[in-house]
PDB file of C-alpha atoms and ligand atoms in Angstrom:
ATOM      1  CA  UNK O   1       0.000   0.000   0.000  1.00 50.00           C
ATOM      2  CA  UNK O   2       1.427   3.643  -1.221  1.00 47.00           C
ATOM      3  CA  UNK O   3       1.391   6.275   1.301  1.00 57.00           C
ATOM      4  CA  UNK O   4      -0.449   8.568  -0.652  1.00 88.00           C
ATOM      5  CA  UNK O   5      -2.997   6.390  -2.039  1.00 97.00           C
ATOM      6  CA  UNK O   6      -5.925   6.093   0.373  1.00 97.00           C
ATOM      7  CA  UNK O   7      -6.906   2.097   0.149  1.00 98.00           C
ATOM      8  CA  UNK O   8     -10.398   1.033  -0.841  1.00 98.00           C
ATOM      9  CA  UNK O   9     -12.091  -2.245   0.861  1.00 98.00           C
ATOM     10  CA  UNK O  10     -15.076  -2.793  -1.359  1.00 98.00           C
ATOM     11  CA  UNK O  11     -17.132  -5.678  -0.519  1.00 98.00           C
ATOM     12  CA  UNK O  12     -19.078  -7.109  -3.774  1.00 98.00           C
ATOM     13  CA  UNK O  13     -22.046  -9.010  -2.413  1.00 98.00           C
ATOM     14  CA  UNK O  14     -23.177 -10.620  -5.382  1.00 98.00           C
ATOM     15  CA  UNK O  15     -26.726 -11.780  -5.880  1.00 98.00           C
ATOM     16  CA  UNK O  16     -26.793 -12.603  -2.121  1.00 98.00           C
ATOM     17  CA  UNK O  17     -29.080 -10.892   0.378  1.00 98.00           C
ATOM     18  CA  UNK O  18     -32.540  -9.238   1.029  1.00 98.00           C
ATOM     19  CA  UNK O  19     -33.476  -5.968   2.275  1.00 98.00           C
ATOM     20  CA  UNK O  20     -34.157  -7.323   5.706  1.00 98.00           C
ATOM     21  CA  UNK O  21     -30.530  -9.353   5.554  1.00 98.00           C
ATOM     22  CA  UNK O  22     -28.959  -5.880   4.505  1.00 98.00           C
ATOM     23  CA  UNK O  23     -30.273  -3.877   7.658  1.00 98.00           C
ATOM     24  CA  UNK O  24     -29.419  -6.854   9.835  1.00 98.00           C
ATOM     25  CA  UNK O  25     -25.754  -6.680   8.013  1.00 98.00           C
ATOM     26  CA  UNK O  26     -25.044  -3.221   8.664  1.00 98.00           C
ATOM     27  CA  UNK O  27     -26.413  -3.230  12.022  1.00 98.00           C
ATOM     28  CA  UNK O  28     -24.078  -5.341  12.948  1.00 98.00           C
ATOM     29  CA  UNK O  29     -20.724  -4.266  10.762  1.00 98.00           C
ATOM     30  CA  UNK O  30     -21.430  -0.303  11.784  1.00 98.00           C
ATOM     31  CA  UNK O  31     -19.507  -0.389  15.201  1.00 98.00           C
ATOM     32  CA  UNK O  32     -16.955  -2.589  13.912  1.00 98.00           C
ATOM     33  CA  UNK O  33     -15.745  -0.238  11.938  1.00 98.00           C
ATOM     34  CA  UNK O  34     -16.672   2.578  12.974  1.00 96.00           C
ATOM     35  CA  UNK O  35     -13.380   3.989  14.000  1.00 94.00           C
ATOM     36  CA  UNK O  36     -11.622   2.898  10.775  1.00 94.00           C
ATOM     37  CA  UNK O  37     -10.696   6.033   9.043  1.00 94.00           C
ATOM     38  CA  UNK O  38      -7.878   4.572   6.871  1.00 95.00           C
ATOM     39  CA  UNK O  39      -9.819   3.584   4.396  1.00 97.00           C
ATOM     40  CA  UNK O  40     -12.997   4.133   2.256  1.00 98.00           C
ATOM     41  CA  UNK O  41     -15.219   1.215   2.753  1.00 98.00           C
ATOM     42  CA  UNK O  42     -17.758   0.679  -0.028  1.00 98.00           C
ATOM     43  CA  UNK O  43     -20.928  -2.241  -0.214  1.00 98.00           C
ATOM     44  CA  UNK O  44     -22.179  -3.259  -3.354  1.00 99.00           C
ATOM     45  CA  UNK O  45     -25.294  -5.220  -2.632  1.00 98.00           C
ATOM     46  CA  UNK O  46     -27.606  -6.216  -5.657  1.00 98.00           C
ATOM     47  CA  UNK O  47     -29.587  -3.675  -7.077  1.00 98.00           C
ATOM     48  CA  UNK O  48     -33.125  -4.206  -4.774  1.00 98.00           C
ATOM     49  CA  UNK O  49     -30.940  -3.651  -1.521  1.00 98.00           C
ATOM     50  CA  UNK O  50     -29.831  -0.398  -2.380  1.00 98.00           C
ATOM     51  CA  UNK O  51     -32.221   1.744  -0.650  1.00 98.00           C
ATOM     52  CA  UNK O  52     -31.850   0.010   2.674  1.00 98.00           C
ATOM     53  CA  UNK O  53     -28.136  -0.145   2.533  1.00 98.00           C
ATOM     54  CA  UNK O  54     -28.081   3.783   1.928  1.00 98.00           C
ATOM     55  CA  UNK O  55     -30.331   4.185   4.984  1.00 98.00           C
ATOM     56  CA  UNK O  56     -28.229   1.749   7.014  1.00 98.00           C
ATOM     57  CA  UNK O  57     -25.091   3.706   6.501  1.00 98.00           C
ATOM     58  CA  UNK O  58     -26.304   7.148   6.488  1.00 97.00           C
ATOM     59  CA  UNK O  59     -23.794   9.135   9.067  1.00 95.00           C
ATOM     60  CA  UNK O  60     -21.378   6.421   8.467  1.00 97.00           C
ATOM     61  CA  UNK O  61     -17.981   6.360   6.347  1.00 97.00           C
ATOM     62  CA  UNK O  62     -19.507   3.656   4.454  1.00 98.00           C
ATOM     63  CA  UNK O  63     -20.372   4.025   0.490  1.00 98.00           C
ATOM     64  CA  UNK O  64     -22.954   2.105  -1.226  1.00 98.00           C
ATOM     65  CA  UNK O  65     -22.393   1.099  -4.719  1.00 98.00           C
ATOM     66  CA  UNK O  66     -24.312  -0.868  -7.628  1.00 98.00           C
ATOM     67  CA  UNK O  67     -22.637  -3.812  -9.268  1.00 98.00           C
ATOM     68  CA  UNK O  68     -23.328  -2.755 -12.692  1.00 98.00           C
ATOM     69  CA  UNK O  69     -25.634  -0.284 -14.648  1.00 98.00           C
ATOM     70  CA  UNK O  70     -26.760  -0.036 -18.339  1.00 98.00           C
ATOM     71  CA  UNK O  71     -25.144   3.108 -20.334  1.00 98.00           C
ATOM     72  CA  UNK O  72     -28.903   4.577 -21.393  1.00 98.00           C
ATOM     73  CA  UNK O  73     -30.873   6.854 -19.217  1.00 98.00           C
ATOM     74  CA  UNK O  74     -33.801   5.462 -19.542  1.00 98.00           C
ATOM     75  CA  UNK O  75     -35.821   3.411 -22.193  1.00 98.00           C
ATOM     76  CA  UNK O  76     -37.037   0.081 -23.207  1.00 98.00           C
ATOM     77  CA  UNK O  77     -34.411  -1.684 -21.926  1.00 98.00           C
ATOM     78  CA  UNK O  78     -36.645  -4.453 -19.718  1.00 98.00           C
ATOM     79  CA  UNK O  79     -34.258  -5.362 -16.656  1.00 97.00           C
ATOM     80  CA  UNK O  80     -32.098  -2.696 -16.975  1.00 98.00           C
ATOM     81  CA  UNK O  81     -31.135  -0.071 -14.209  1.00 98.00           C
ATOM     82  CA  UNK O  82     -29.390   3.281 -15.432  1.00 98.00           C
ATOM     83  CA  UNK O  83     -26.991   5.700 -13.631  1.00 98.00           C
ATOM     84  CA  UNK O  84     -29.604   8.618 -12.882  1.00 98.00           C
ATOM     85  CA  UNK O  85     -31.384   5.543 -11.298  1.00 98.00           C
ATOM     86  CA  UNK O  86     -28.460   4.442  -8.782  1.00 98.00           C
ATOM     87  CA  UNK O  87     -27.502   7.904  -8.061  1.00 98.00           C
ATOM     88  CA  UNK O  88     -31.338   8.984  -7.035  1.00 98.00           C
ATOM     89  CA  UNK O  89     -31.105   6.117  -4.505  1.00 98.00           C
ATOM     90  CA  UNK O  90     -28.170   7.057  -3.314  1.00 98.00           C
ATOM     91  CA  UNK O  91     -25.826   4.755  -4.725  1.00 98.00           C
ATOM     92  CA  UNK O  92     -22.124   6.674  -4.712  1.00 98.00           C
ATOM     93  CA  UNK O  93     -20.105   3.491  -6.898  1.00 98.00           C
ATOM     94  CA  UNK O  94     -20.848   1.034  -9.137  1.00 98.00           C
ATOM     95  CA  UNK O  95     -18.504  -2.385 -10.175  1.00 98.00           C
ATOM     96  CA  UNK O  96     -18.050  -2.450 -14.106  1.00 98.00           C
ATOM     97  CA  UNK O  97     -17.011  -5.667 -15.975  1.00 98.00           C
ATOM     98  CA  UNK O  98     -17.259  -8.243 -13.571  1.00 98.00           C
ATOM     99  CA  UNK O  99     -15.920 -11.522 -14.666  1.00 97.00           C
ATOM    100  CA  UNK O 100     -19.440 -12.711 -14.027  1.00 97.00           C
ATOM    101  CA  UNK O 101     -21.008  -9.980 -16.443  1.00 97.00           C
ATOM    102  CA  UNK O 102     -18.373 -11.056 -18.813  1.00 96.00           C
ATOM    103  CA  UNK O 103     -18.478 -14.831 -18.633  1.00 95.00           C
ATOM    104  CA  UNK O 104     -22.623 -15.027 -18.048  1.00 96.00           C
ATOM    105  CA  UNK O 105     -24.275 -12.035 -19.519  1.00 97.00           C
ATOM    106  CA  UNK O 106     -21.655 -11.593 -22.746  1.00 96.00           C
ATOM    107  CA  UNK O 107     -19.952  -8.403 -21.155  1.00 96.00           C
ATOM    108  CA  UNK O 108     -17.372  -7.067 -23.464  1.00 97.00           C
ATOM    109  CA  UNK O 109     -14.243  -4.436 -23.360  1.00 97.00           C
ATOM    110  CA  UNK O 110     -16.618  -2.259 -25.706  1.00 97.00           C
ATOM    111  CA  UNK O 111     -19.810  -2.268 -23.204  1.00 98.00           C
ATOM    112  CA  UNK O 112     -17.437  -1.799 -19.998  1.00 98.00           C
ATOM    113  CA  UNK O 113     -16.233   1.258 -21.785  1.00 98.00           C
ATOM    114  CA  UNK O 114     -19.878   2.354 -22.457  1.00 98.00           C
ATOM    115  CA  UNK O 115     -21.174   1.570 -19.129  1.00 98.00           C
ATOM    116  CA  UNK O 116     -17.865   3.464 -17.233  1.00 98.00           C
ATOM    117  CA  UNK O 117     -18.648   6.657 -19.490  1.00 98.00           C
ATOM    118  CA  UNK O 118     -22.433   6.492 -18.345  1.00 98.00           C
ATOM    119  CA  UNK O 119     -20.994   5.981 -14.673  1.00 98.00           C
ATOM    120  CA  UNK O 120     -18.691   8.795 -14.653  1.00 98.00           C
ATOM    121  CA  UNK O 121     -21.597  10.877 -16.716  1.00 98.00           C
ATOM    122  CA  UNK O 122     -23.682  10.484 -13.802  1.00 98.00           C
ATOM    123  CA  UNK O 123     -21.463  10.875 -11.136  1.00 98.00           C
ATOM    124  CA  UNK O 124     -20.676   7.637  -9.882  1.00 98.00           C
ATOM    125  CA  UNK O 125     -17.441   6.003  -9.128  1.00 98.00           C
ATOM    126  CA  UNK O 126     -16.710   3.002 -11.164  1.00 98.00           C
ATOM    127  CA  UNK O 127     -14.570   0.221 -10.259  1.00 98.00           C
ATOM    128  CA  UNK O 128     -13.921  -1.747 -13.503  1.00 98.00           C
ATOM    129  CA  UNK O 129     -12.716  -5.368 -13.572  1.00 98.00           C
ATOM    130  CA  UNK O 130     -10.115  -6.815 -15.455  1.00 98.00           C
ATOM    131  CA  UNK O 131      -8.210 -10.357 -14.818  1.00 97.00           C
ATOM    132  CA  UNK O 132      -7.184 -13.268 -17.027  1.00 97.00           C
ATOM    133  CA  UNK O 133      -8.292 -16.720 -16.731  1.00 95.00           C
ATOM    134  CA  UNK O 134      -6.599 -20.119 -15.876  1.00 94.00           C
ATOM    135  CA  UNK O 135      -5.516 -21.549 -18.933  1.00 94.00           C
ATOM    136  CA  UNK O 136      -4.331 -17.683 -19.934  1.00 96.00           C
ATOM    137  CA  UNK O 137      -2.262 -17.792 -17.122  1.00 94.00           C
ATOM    138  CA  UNK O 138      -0.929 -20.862 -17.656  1.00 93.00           C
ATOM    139  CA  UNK O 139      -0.385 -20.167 -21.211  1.00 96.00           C
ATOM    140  CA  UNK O 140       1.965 -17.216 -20.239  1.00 96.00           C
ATOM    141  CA  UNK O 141      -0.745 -14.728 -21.466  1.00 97.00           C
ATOM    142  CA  UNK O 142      -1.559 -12.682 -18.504  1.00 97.00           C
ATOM    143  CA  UNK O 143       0.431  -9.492 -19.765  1.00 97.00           C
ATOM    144  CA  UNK O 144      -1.640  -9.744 -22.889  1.00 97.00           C
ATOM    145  CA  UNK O 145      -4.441 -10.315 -21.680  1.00 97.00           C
ATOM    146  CA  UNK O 146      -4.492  -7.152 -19.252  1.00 98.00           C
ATOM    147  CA  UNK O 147      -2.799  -5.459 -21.910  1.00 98.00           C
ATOM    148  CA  UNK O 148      -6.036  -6.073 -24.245  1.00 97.00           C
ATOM    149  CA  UNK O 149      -8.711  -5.363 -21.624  1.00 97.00           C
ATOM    150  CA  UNK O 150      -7.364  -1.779 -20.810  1.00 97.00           C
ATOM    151  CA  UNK O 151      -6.820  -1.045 -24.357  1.00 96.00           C
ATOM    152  CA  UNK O 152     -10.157  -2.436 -25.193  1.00 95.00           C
ATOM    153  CA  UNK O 153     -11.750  -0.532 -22.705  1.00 95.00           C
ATOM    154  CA  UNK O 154     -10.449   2.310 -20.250  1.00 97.00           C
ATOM    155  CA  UNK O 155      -8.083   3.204 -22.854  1.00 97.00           C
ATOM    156  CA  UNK O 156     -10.883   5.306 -23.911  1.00 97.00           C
ATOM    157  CA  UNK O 157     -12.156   7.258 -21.601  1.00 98.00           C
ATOM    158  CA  UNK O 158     -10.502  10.910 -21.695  1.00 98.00           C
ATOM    159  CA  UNK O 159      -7.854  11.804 -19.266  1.00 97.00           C
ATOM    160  CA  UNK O 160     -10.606  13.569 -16.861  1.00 97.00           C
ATOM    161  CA  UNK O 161     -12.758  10.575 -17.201  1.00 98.00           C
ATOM    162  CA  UNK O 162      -9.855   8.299 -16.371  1.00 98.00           C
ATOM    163  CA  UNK O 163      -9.234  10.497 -13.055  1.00 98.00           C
ATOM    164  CA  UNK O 164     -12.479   9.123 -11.466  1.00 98.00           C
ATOM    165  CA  UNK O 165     -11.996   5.187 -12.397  1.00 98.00           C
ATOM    166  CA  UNK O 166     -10.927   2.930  -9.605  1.00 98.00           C
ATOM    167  CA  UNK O 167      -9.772  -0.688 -11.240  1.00 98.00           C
ATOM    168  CA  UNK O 168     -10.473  -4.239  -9.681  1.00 98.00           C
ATOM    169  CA  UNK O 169      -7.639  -6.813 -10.869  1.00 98.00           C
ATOM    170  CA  UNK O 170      -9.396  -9.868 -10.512  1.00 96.00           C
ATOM    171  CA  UNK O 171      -7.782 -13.669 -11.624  1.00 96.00           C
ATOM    172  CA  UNK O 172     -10.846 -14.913 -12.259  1.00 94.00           C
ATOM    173  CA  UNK O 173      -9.243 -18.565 -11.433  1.00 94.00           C
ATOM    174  CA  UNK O 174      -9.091 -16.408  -8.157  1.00 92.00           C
ATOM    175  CA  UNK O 175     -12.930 -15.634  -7.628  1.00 91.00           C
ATOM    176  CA  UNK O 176     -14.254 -18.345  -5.164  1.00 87.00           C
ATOM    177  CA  UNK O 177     -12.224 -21.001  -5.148  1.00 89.00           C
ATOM    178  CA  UNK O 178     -10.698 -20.318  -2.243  1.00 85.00           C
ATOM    179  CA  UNK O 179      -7.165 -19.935  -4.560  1.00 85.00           C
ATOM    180  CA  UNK O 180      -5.568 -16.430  -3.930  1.00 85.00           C
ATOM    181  CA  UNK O 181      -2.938 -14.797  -6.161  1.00 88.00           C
ATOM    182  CA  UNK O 182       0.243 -14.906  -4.017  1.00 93.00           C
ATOM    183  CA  UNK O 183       0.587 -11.239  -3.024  1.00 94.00           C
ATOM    184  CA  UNK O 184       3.719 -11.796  -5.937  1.00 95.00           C
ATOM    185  CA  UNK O 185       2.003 -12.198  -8.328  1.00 95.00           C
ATOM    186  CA  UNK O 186      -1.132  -9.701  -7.434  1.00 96.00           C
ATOM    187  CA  UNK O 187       1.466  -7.238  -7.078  1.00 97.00           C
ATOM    188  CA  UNK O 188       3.059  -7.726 -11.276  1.00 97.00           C
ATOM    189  CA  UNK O 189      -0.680  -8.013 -12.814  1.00 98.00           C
ATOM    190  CA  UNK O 190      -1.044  -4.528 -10.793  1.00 98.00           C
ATOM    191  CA  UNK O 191       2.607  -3.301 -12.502  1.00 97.00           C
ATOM    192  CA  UNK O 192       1.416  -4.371 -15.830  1.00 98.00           C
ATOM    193  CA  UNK O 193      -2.009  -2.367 -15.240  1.00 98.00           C
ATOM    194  CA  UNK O 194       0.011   0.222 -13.743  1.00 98.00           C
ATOM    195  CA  UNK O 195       2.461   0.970 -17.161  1.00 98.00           C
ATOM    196  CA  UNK O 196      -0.588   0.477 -19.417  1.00 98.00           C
ATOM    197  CA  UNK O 197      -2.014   3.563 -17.283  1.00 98.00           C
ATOM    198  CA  UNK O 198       1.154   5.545 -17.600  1.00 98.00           C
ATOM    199  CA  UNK O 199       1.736   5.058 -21.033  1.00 97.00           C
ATOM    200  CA  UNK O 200      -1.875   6.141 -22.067  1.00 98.00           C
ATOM    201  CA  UNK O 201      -2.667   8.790 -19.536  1.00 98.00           C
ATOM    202  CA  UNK O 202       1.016   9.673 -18.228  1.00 97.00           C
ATOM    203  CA  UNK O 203       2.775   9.357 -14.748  1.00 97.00           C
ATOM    204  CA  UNK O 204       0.593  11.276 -12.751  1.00 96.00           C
ATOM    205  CA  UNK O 205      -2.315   9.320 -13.681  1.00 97.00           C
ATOM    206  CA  UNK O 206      -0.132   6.036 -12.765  1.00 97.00           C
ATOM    207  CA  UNK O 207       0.453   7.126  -9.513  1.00 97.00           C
ATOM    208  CA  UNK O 208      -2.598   8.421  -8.459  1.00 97.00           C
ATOM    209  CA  UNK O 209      -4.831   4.960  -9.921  1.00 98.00           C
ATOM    210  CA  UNK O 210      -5.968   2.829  -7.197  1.00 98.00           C
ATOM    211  CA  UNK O 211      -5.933  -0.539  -8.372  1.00 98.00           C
ATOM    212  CA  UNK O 212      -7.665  -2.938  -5.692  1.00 98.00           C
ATOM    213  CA  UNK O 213      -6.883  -7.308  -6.061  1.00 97.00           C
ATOM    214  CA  UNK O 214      -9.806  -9.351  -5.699  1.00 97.00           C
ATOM    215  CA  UNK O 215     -10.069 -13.491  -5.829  1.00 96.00           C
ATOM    216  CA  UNK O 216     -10.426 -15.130  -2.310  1.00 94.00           C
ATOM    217  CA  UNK O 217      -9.598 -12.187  -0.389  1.00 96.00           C
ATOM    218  CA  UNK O 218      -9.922 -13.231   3.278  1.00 96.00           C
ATOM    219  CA  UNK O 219      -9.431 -12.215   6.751  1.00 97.00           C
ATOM    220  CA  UNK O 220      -6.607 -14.516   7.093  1.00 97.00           C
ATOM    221  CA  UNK O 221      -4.618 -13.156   4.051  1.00 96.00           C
ATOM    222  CA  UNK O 222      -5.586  -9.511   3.461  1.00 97.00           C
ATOM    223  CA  UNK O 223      -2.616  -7.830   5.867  1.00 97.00           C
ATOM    224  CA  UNK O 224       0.069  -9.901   3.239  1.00 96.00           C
ATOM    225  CA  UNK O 225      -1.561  -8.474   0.115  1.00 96.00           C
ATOM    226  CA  UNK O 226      -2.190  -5.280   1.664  1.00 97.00           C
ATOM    227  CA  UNK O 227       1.464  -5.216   2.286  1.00 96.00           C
ATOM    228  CA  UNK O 228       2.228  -4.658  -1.552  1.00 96.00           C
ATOM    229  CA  UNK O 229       2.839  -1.389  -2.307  1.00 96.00           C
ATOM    230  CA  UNK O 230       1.131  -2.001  -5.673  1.00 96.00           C
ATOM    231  CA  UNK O 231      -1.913  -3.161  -4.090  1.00 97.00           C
ATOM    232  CA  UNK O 232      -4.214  -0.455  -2.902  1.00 98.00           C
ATOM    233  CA  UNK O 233      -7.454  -2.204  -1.746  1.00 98.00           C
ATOM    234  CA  UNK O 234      -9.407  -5.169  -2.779  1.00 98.00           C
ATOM    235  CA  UNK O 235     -12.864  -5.829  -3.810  1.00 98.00           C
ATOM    236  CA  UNK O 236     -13.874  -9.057  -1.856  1.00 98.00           C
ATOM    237  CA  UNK O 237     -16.786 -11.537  -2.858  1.00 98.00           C
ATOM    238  CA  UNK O 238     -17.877 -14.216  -0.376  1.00 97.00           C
ATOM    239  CA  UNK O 239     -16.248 -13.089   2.598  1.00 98.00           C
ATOM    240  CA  UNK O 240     -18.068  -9.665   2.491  1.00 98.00           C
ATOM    241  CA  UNK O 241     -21.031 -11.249   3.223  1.00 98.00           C
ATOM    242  CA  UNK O 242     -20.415 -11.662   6.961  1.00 98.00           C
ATOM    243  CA  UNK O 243     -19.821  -8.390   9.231  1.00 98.00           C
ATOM    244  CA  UNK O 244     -17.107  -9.966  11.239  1.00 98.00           C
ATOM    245  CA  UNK O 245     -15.241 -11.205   8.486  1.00 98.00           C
ATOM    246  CA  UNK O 246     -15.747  -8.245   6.280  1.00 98.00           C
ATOM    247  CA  UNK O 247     -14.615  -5.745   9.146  1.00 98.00           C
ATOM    248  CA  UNK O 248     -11.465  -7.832  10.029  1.00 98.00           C
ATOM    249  CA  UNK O 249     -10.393  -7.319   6.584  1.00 98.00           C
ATOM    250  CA  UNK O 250     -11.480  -3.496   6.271  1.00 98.00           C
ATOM    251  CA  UNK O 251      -9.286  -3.581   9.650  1.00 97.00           C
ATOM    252  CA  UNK O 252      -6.409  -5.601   7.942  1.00 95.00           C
ATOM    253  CA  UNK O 253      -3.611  -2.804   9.531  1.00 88.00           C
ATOM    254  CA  UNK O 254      -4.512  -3.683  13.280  1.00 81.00           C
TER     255      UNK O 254
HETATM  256  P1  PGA H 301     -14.442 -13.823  -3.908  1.00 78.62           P
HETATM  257  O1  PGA H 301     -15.030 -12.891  -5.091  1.00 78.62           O
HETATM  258  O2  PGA H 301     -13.870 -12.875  -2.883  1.00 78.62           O
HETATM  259  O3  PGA H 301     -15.627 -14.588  -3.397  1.00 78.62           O
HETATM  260  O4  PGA H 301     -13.391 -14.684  -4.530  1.00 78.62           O
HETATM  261  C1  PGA H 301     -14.363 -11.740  -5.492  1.00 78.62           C
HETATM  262  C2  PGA H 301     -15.146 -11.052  -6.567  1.00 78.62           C
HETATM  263  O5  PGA H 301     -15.688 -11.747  -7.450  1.00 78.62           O
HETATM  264  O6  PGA H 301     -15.262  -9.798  -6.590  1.00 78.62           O
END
């Protein structure tokens, strides 16, 4: 973690959870973190939680985000929820490009670049996704791989727009299977992200991206990855879902 980066713990909570499990959640995660002022903590719950989260947390240094939005206002777009939408419920961030968007709902680099220009349009803070799979990895084309994603995507938003973007690198042989990057090789995905973003938008822009590692982030491992400079948050799946667990890992320096 960089001194002058402030780290992000951004919990990603999937399609798990009803309104009532979302007050009951923040009930009890409020007072564990309620003197952590090291970081900004941010929930993404699914889309029909959102109100109730944003109640839960109000006075609290806790964000509420949506985990992805379509890049139209409004329209006949059945199933669909827009920016203006998340923002009017209070909604602050929003997760872009989730492996799961890509591999189930046929999520490409084009429509994360649409749907982080709609974002930033309508003032919310996206966290885009990138992250190779297995037999990428093992094929020795991780550095490609990222290399296509950002040029695919964030590579076009305008230095402004690029300002606002927070990115997720997520090994998607990472995401729930209990397998976690070693904080090694988290730390040269984030490098390779890192140049991309310096030879596109310059230095500056480099060092001021927060880049967070997801894939089996846990209690038990977060102070070791949080140890990287590189690494300057994480957005965690599965073990967000639990107050204790999530606020042991938002409280990863104690
Ligand atoms: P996981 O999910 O922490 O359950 O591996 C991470 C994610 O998909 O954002």
């Amino acid at each position: 973690m960089a001194t002058n980066r402030t780290p992000i713990m951004a919990g990603n909570w999937k399609m798990f959870k009803t309104p009532a499990d979302t007050t009951a959640f923040f009930d009890e995660f409020k007072p564990l973190v309620a003197s952590a002022t090291h970081c900004e903590i941010v929930i993404c719950p699914p889309f029909i939680d959102i109100p109730a989260a944003v109640q839960a947390v109000e006075g609290a240094r806790i964000e509420i985000g949506g985990q992805n939005l379509y890049w139209e206002k409004e329209g006949a777009f059945t199933g669909e929820i827009s920016g203006p939408m998340l923002a009017a419920a209070g909604a602050r961030w929003v997760i872009i490009g989730h492996s799961e968007r890509r591999q189930y709902f046929g999520e490409t680099d084009e429509t994360v670049l649409k749907r982080t220009k709609a974002a930033l349009e309508h003032g919310l803070k996206p966290i885009v996704c990138v992250g190779e799979h297995l037999d990428e990895r093992e094929a020795g084309k991780t550095e490609q791989v990222l290399v296509a994603q950002f040029q695919g995507g964030l590579a076009g938003l305008t230095a402004e727009e690029f300002a606002r973007v927070t990115i997720a690198y997520e090994p998607v042989w990472a995401i729930g299977t209990g397998r976690t990057a070693t904080p090694e090789i988290a730390s040269e995905a984030h490098k390779v992200i890192r140049a991309e973003v310096a030879k596109k938008f310059g230095g500056e822009a480099a060092a001021a991206v927060r880049i967070l590692y997801g894939g089996s982030v846990k209690p038990a491992n977060v102070k070791e990855l949080m140890a990287q400079e590189e690494i300057d948050g994480t957005l965690v799946g599965g073990a967000s879902l639990k107050a204790d667990s999530f606020a042991a890992i938002v409280n990863f320096h104690r």
